[in-house]
Coordinates of C-alpha atoms and ligand atoms in Angstrom, one line a residue:
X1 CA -4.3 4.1 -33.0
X2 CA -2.9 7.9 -32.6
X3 CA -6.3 9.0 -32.5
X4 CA -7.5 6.7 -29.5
X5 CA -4.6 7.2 -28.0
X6 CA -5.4 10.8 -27.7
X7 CA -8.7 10.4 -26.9
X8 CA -9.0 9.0 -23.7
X9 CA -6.9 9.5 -20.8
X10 CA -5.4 7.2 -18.6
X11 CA -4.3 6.7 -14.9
X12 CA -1.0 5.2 -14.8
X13 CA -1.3 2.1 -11.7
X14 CA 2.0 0.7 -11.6
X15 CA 2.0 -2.6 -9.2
X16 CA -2.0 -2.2 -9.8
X17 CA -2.0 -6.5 -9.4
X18 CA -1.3 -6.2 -5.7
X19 CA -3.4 -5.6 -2.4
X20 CA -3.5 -1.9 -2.1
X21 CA -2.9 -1.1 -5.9
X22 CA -6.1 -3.2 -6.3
X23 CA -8.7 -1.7 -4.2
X24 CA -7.7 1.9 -5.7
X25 CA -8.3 0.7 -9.4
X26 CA -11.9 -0.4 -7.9
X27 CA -12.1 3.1 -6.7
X28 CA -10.7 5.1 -9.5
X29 CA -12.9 3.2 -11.8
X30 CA -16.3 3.8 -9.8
X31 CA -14.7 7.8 -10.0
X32 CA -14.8 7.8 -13.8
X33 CA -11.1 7.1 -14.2
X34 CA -9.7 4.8 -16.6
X35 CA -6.5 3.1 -15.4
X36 CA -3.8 1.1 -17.2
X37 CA -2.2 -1.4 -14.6
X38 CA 1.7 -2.6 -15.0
X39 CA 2.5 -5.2 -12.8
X40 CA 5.7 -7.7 -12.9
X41 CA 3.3 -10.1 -10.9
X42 CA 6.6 -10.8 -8.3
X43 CA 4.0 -10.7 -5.4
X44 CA 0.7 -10.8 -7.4
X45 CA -1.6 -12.5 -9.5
X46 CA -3.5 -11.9 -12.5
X47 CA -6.7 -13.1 -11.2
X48 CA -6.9 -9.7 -8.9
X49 CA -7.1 -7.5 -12.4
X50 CA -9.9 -10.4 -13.9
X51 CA -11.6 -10.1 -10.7
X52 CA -11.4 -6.2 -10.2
X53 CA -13.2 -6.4 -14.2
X54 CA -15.8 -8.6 -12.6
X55 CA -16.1 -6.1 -9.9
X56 CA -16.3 -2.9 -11.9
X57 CA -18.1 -4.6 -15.1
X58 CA -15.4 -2.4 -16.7
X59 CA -12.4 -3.5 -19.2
X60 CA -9.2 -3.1 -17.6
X61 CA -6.2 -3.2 -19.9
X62 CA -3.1 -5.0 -18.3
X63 CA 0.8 -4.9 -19.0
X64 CA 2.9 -7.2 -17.3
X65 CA 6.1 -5.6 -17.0
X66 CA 9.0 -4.9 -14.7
X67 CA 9.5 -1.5 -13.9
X68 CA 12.9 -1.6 -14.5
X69 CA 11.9 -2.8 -18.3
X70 CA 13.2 0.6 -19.9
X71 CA 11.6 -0.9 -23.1
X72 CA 8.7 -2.8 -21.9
X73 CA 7.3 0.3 -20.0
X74 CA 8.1 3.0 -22.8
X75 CA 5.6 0.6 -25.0
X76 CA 3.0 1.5 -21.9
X77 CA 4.2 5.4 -22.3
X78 CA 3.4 5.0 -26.3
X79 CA 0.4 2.9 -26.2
X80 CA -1.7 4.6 -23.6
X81 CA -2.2 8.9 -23.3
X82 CA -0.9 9.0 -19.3
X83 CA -2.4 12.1 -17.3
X84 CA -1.0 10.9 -14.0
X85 CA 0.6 7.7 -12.3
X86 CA 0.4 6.3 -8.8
X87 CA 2.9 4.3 -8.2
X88 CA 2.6 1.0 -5.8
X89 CA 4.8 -0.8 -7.4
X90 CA 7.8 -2.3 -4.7
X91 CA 8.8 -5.0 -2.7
X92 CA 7.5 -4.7 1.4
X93 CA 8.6 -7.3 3.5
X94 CA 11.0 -5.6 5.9
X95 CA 12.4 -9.0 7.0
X96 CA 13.3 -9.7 3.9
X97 CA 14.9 -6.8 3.0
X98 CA 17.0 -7.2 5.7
X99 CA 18.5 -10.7 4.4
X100 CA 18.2 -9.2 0.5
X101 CA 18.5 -5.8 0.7
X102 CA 20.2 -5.5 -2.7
X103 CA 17.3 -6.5 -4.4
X104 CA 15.0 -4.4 -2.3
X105 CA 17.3 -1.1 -3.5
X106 CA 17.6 -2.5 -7.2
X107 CA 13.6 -3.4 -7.4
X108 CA 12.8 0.0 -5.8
X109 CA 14.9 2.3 -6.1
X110 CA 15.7 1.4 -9.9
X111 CA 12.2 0.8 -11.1
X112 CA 11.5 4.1 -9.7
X113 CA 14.0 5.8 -11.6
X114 CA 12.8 4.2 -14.6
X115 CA 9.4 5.2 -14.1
X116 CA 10.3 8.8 -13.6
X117 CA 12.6 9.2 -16.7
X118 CA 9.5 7.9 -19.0
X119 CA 7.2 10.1 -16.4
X120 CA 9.7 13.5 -18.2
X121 CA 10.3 11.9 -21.6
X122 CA 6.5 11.3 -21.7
X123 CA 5.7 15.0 -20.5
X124 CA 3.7 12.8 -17.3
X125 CA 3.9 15.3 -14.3
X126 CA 1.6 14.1 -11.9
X127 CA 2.6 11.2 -9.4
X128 CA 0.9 9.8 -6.6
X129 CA 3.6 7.6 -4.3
X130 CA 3.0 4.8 -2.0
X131 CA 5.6 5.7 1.4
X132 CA 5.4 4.2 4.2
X133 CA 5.0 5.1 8.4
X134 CA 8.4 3.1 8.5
X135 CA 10.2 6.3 7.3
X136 CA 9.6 7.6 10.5
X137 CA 11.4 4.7 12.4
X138 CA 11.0 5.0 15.6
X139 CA 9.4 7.9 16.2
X140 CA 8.5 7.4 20.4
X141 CA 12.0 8.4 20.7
X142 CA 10.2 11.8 20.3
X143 CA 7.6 11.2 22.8
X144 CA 5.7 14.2 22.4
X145 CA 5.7 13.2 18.4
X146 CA 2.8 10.3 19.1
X147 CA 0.3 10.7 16.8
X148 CA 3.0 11.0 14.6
X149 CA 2.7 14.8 12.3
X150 CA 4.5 14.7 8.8
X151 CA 6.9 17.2 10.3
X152 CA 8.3 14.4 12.4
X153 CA 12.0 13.4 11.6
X154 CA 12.5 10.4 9.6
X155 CA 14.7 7.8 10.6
X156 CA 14.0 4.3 8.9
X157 CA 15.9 1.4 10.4
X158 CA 15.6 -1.5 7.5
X159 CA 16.2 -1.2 3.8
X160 CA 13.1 -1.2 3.1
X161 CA 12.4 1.4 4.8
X162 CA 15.7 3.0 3.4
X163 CA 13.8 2.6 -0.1
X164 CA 10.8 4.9 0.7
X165 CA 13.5 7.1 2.5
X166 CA 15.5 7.8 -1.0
X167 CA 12.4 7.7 -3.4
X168 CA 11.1 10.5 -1.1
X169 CA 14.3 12.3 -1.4
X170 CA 14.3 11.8 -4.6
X171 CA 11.3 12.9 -5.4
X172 CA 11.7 16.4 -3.6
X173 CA 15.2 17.0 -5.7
X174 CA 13.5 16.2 -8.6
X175 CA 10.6 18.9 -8.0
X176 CA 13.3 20.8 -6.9
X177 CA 15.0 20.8 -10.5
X178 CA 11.6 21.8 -12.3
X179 CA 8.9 23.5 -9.3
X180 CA 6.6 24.5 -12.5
X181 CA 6.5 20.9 -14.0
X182 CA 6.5 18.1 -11.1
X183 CA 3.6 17.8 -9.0
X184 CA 4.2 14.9 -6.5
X185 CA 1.8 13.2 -3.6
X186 CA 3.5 11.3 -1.2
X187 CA 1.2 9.2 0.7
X188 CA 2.7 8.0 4.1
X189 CA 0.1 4.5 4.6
X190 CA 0.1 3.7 8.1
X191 CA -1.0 -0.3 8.7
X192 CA -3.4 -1.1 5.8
X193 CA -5.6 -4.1 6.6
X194 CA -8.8 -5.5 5.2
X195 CA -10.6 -6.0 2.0
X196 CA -13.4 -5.1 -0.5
X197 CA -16.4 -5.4 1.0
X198 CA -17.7 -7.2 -2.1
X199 CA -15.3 -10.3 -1.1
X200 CA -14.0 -10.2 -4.6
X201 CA -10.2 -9.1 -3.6
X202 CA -8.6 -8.7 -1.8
X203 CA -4.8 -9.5 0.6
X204 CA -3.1 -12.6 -0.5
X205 CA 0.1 -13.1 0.8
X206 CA 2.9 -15.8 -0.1
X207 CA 3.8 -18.4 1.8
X208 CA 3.8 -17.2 5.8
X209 CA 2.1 -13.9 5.9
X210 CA 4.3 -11.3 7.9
X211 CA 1.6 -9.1 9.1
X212 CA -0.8 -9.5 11.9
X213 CA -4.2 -9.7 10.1
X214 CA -3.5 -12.1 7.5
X215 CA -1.8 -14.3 9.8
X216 CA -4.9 -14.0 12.0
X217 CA -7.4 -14.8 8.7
X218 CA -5.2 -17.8 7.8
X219 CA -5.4 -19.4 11.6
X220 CA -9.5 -19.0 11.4
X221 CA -9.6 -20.5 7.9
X222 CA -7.5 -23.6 9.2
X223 CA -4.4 -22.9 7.5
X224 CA -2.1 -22.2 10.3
X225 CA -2.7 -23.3 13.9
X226 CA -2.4 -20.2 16.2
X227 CA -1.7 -16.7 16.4
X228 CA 2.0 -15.5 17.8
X229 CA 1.9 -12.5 19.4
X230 CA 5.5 -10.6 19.4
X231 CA 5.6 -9.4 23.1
X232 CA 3.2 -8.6 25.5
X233 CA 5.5 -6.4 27.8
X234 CA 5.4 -3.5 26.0
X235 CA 4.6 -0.1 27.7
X236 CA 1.0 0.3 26.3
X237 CA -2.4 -0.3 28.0
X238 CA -2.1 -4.8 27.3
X239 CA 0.9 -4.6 26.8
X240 CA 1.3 -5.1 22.8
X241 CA 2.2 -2.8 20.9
X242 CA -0.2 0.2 19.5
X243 CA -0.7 0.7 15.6
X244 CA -2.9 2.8 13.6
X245 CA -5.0 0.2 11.4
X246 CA -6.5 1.6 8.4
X247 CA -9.0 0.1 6.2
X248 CA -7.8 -0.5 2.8
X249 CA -11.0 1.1 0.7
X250 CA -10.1 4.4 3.0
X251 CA -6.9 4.1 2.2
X252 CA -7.9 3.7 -1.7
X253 CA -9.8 6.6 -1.4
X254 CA -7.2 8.6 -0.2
X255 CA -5.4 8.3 -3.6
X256 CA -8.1 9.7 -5.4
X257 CA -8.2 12.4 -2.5
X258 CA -4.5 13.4 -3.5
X259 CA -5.3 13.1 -7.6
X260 CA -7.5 15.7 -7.1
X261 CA -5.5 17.5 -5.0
X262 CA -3.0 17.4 -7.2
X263 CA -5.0 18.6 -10.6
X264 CA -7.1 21.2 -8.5
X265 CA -4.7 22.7 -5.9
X266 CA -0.9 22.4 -7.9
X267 CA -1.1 24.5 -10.9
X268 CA 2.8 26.0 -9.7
X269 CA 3.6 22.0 -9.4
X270 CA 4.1 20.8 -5.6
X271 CA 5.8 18.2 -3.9
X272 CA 4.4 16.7 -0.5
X273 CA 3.9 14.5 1.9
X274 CA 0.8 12.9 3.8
X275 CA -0.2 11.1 6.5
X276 CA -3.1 8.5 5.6
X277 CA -3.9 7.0 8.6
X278 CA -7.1 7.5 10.8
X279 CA -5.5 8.9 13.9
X280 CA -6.8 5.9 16.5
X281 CA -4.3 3.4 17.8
X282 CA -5.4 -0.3 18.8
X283 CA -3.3 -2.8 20.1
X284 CA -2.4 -6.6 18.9
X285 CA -5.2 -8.1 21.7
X286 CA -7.4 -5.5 20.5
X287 CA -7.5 -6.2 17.2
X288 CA -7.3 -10.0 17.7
X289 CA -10.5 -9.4 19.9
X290 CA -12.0 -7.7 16.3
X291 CA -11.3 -10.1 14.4
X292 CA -12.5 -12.8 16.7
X293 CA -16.0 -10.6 17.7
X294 CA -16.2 -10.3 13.2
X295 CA -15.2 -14.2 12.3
X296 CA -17.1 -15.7 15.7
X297 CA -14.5 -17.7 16.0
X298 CA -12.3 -17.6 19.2
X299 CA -8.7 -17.7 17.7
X300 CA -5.5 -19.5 19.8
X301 CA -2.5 -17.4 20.0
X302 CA 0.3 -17.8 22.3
X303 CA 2.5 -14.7 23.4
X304 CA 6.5 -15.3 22.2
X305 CA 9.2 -12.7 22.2
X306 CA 9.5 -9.4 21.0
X307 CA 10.1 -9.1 16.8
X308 CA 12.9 -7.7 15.6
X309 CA 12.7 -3.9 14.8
X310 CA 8.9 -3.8 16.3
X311 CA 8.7 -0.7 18.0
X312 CA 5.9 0.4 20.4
X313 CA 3.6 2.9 19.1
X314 CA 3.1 3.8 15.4
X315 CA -0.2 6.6 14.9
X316 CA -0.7 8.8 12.6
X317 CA -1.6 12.3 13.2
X318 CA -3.8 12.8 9.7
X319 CA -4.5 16.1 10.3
X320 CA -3.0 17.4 6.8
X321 CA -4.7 15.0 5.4
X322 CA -8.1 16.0 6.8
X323 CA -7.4 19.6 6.0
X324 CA -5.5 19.6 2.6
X325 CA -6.4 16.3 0.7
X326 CA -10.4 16.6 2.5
X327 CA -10.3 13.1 3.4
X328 CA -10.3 11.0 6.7
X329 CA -11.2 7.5 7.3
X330 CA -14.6 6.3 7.7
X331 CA -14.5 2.7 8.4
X332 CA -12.8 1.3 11.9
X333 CA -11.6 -1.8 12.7
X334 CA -14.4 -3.6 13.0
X335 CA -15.6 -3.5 9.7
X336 CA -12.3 -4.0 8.2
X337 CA -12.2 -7.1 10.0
X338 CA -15.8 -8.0 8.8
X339 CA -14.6 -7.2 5.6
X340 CA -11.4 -9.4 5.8
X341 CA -13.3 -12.4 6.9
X342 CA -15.4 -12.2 4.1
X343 CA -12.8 -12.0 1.9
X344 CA -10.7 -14.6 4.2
X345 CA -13.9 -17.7 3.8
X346 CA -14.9 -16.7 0.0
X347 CA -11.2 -17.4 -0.9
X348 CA -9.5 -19.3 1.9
X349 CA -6.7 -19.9 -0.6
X350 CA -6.5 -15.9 -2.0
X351 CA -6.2 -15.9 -5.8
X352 CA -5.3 -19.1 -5.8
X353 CA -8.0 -22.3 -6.9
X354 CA -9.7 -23.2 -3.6
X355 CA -8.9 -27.0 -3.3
X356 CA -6.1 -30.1 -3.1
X357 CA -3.1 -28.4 -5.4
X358 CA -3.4 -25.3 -3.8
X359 CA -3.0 -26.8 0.0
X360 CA -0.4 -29.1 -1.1
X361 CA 1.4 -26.8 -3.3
X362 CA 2.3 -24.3 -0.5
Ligands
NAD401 P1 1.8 -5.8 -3.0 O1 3.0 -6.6 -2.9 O2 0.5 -6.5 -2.8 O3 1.7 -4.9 -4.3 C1 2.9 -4.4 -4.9 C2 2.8 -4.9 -6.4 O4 3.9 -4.4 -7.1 C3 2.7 -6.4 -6.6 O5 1.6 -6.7 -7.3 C4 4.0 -6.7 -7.3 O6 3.9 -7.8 -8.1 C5 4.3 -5.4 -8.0 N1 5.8 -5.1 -8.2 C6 6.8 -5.2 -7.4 N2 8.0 -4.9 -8.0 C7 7.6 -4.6 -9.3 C8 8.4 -4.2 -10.4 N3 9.7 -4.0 -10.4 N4 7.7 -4.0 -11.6 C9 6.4 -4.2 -11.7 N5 5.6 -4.5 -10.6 C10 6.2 -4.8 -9.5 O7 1.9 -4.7 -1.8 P2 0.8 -3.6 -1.3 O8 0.6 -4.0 0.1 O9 -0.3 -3.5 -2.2 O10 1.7 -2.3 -1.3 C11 1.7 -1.4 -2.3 C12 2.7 -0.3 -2.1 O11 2.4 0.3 -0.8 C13 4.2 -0.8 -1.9 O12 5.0 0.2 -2.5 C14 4.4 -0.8 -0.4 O13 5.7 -0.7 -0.1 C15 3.5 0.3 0.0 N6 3.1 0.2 1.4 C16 2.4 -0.9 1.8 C17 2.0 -1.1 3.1 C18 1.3 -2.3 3.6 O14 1.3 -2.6 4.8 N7 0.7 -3.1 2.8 C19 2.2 0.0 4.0 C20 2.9 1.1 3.6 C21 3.3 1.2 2.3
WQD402 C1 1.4 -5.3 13.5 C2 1.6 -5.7 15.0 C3 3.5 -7.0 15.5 C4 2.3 -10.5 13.1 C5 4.5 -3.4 8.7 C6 5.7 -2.8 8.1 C7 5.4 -1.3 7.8 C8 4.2 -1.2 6.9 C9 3.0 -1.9 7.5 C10 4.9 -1.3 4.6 C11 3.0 -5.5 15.5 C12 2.2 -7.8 15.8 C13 2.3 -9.2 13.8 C14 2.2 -11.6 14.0 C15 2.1 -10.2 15.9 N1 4.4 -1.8 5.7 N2 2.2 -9.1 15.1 N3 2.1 -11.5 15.3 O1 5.1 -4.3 11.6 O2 3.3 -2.5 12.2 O3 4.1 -2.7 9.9 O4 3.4 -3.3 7.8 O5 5.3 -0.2 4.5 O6 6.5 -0.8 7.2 O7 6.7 -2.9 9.1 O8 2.7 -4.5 10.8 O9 1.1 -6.4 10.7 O10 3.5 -6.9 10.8 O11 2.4 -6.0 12.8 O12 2.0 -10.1 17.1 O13 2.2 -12.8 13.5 O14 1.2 -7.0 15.1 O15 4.4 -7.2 16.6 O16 2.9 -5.1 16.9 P1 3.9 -3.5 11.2 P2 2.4 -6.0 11.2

């Protein structure tokens, strides 16, 4: 009813279903927020939202719809009184957007643009925006820009990457149309990785995982045979390249870090970016040794060429962060590995059911 709707106030989680969007409803629920998710479920499943109600002992109310859904998404706009969105909702596989890139521009860019237009029909000002470190390309080409400051110039070198490049741009014109009304966070995530520590959600991939510690979680739990590790003749300490890991409930919590920010510290409306990252770089061996020390299991990998578009170093200098936004990372890579693995042996098949369909359906 009107009056409900009125009454309560709700954070706006678009792509809510999926690995990052996930842990930061736990989050905003244990800080008192109540949060709507939209999801399309392309890359996710429904069991992550039953789960996260499990988790927080807290209804969650659920819209599966496709951002680019004009109608479907103004229904969310009517139903529920918005006070802010954060806004996960995209495709990420780089290699894929390199064989697909149309859809990667149409899903993103588009379902942005949707979002937004409801975001000023709706009178919704507040956005929190998930970006990316692959804006800044390859940023050793400005060697004295490692750990990487936001000031850094962009350069993305895949459409995906293009897509956080033109929702940023984006964004700033559109604060730049109405500086009193807009107030926009744009998070720059570094390498998320890792899992709720209550093994209740977490990563969950389709089919072969792209990124290095679900691979790694899938070769302990018997699903894939061994590691490949893309180069080893790299100019860093082993040899692989460096990247700044960050645990995913850190990175959860910098969301709410930047809602705050955003309701305390933007009365004139704002639009900016940071850095979440935690300012430490570890190679591949290194983490594979972390993961290995945190599973006890000694994991087979065998070094193959370079990957496409890798590049060598990718840290975060989270300074702004740290000083604006009050928030750094507290967990290292150790823990996020503990936490992984037990999310990786609670659910050896993610969100799928554990058992006979689930191996012989992949
Ligand atoms: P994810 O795929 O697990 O989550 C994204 C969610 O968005 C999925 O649940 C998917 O079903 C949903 N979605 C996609 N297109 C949609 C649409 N048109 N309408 C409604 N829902 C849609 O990915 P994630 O790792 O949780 O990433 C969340 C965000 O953070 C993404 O925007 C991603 O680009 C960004 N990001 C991720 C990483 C990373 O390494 N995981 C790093 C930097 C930035
Ligand atoms: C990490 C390191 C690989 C897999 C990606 C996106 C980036 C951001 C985060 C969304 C690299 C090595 C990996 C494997 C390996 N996502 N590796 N064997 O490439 O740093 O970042 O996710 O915005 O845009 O590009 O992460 O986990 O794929 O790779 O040796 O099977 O592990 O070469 O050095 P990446 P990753």
């Amino acid at each position: 009813t009107q009056s409900e709707k009125t009454s309560k106030k709700y954070v706006l989680v678009t792509g809510g279903a999926g690995y990052i969007g996930s842990h930061t409803v736990a989050e905003l629920i244990e800080n008192g927020y109540e949060c709507v998710v939209v999801d399309n479920l392309c890359n996710s499943s429904y069991e992550s939202v039953a789960r996260l109600q499990l988790l927080t002992d807290h209804y969650i109310p659920f819209c599966e719809v496709d951002l680019c859904d004009r109608e479907g998404l103004a229904k969310v706009f009517e139903e529920y009184n918005i006070d802010s969105v954060i806004h996960f909702a995209g495709l990420k596989a780089v290699g894929e957007s390199t064989q697909i890139p149309l859809r990667y521009f149409h899903n993103n860019i588009l379902g942005t643009l949707v979002l937004l237009e409801l975001m000023e029909q709706y009178n919704v000002s507040k956005l929190v925006f998930s970006s990316s470190a692959t804006v800044y390309g390859d940023a050793t080409r400005f060697p004295n820009m490692i750990p990487i400051p936001e000031e850094c110039p962009l350069g993305p070198t895949n459409p995906y990457g293009h897509t956080k490049f033109t929702i940023e741009k984006i964004l700033n014109d559109l604060y730049l149309s109405n500086k009193s009304m807009w107030k926009f966070a744009i998070l720059r995530y570094f390498n998320p990785i890792g899992a709720h520590p209550s093994g209740l959600i977490g990563e969950d991939p389709l089919g072969i995982p792209n990124n290095l510690l679900p691979y790694m979680a899938q070769v302990a739990v018997g699903r894939r045979e061994k590691l490949y590790v893309f180069g080893d003749d790299y100019e860093t300490r082993d040899g692989t390249p460096i990247r700044d890991y960050i645990h995913v409930v850190d990175l959860a919590k910098g969301h709410i870090a930047a809602l705050k920010y955003l309701d305390h510290n933007a009365s004139e409306g704002i639009c900016r970016e940071w850095n979440l990252g935690s300012g430490t770089g570890s190679t591949v061996f290194e983490v594979h040794r972390a993961f290995c020390n945190a599973s006890g299991k000694d994991i087979p990998y065998e070094v193959t060429g370079r990957r496409a578009g890798d590049v060598v170093n990718l840290t975060a200098k989270p300074d702004r962060a740290e000083r604006e936004l009050k928030w750094h990372t507290e967990l290292d890579v150790g823990m996020a590995c503990s936490d992984l693995w037990k999310w990786a042996t609670g659910n050896p098949y993610g969100y799928q059911l554990k058992g006979v369909e689930a191996k012989f359906g992949e």
